[in-house]
Short mmCIF file of C-alpha atoms in Angstrom, two decimals:
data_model
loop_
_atom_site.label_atom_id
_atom_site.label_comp_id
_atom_site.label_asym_id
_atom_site.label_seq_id
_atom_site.Cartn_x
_atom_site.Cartn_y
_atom_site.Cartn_z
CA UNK A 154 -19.08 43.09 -1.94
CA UNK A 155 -17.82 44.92 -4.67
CA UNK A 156 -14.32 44.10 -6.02
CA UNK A 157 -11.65 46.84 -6.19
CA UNK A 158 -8.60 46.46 -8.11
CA UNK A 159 -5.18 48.39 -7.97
CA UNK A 160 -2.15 47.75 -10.26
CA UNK A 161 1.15 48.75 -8.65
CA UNK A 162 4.46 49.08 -9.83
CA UNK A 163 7.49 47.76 -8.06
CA UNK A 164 9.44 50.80 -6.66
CA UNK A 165 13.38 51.09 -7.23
CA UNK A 166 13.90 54.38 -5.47
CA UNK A 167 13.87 54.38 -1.28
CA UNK A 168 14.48 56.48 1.42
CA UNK A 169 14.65 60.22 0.44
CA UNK A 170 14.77 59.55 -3.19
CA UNK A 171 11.34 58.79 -2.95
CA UNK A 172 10.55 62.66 -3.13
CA UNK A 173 11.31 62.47 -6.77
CA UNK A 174 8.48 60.01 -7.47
CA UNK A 175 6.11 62.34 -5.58
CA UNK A 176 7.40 65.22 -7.93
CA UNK A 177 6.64 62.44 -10.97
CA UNK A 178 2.66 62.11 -9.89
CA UNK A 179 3.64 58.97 -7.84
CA UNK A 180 2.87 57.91 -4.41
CA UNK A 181 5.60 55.57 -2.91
CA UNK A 182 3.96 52.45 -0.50
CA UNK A 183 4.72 48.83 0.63
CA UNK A 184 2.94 45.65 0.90
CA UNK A 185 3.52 43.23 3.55
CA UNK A 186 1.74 40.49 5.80
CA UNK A 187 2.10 37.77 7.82
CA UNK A 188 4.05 35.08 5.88
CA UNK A 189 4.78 37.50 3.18
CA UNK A 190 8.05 39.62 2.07
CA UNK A 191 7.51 43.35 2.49
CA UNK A 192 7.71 44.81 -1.38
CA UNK A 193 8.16 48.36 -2.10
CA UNK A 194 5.68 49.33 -4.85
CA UNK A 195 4.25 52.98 -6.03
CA UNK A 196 0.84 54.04 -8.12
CA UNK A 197 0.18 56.72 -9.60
CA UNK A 198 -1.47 59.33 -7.45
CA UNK A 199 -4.43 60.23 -9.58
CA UNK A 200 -5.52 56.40 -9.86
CA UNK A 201 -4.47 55.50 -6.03
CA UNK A 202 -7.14 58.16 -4.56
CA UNK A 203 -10.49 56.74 -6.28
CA UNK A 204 -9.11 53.70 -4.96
CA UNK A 205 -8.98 55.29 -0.98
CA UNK A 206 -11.91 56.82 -1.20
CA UNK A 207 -14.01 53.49 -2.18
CA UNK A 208 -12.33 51.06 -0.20
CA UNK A 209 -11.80 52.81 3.12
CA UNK A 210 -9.61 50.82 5.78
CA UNK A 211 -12.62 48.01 5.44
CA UNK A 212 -12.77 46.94 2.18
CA UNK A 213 -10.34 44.10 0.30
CA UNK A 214 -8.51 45.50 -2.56
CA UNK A 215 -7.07 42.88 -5.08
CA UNK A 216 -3.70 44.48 -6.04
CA UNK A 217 -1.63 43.55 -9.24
CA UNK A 218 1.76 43.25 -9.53
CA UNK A 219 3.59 42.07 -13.31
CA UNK A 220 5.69 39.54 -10.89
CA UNK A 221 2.35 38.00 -9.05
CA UNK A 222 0.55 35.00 -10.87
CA UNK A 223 -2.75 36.24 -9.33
CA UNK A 224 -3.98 39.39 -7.99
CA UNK A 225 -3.38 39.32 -3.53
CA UNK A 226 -6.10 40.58 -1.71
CA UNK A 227 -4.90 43.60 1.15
CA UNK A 228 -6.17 45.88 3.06
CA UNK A 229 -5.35 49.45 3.12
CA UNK A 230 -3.52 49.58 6.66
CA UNK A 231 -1.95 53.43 6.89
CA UNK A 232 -2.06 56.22 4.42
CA UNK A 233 0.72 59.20 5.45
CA UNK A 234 -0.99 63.01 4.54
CA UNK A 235 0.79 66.09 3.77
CA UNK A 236 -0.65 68.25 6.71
CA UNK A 237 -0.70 71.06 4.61
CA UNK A 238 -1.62 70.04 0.99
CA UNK A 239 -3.68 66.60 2.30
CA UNK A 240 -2.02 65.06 -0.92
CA UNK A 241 -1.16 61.12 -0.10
CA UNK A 242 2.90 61.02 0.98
CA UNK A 243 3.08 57.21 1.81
CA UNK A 244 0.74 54.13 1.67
CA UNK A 245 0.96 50.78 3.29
CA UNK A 246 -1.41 47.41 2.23
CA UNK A 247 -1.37 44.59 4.26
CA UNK A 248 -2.00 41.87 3.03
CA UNK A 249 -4.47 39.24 4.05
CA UNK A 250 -5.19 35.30 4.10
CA UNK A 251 -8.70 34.64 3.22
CA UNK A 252 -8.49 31.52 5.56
CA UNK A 253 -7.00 33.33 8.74
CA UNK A 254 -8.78 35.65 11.18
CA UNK A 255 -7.25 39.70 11.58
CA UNK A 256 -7.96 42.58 13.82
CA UNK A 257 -9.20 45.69 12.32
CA UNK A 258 -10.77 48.79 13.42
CA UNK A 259 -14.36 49.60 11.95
CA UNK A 260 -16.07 53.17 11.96
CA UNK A 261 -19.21 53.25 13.99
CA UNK A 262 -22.04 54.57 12.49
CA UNK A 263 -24.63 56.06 14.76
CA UNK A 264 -28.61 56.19 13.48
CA UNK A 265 -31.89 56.92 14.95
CA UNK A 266 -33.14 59.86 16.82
CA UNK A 267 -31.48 60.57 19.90
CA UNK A 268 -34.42 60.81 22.45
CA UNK A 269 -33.66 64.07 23.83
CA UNK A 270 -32.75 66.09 21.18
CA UNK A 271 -35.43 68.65 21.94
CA UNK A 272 -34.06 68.89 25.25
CA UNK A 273 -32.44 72.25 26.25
CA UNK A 274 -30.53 70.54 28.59
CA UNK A 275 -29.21 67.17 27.26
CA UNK A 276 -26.09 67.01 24.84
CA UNK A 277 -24.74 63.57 23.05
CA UNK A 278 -21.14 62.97 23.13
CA UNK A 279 -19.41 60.02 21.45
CA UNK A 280 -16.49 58.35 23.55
CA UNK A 281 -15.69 56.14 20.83
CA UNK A 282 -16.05 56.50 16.92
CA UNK A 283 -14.64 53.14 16.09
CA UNK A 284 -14.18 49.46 17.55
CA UNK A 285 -11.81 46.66 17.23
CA UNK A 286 -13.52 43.37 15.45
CA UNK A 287 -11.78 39.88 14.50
CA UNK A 288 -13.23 38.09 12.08
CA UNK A 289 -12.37 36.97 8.56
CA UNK A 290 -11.18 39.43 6.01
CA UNK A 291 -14.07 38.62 3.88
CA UNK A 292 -16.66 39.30 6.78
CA UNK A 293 -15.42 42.59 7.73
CA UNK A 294 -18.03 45.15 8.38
CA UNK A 295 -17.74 48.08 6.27
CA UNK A 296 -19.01 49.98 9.81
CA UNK A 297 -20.97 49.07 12.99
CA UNK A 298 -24.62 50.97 13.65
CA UNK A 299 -25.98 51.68 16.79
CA UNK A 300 -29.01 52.62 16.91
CA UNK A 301 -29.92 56.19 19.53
#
């Protein structure tokens, strides 16, 4: 698994003051977990999207903070859109033990043929496009495939 690394800044600014960060290029987020203090960070926006789009709600990102010792490994948990613009509002990371099982939701990826698709008659609909797995962080599938 590859490793994916974030450096975040502690954030000063909260509530609706945060709009000025998104003005500066910055995207306002927090970091919690279980036995863990919720911290307020923000990244800049044009480093925090290469980041999304790589690690997904599946993948461990290491993030750095000047006032950790070591890099924590998260999760990306929730990122807020702008409806409009699809520019990143809000971010959260939870972060993760590497000894202690979670719950996450994992994309399922369907593959194969689907042995009617000639058919006039027969259409495929999906009732589900992701399930709920426990297992160690480290273990987490990046998606499930099931095969048509």
């Amino acid at each position: 698994m590859e490793t994916i690394e974030l450096v975040l800044e502690k954030r000063l600014l909260k509530g609706k003051q945060v709009n000025r960060l998104r003005r500066q290029g910055l995207v306002p987020g927090v970091v919690y977990g279980h036995h863990f203090e919720p911290v307020a960070v923000q990244v800049p926006a044009r480093v925090l999207q290469p980041v999304l789009n790589r690690a997904g709600f599946t993948h461990l990102v290491d993030l750095r903070l000047p006032e950790w010792p070591k890099p924590e490994k998260a999760l990306v948990r929730e990122v807020q859109r702008d409806p409009i613009t699809n520019e990143v509002l809000h971010v959260d990371f939870f972060r993760v033990s590497l000894t202690e099982r979670i719950r996450a939701e994992v994309p399922i990826t369907f593959v194969g043929e689907f042995p009617l698709r000639d058919s006039a008659n027969a259409v495929l609909l999906y009732g589900v496009d992701s399930i709920e797995v426990e297992c160690l962080p480290v273990d987490l599938p990046e998606a499930v495939e099931v095969d048509l």
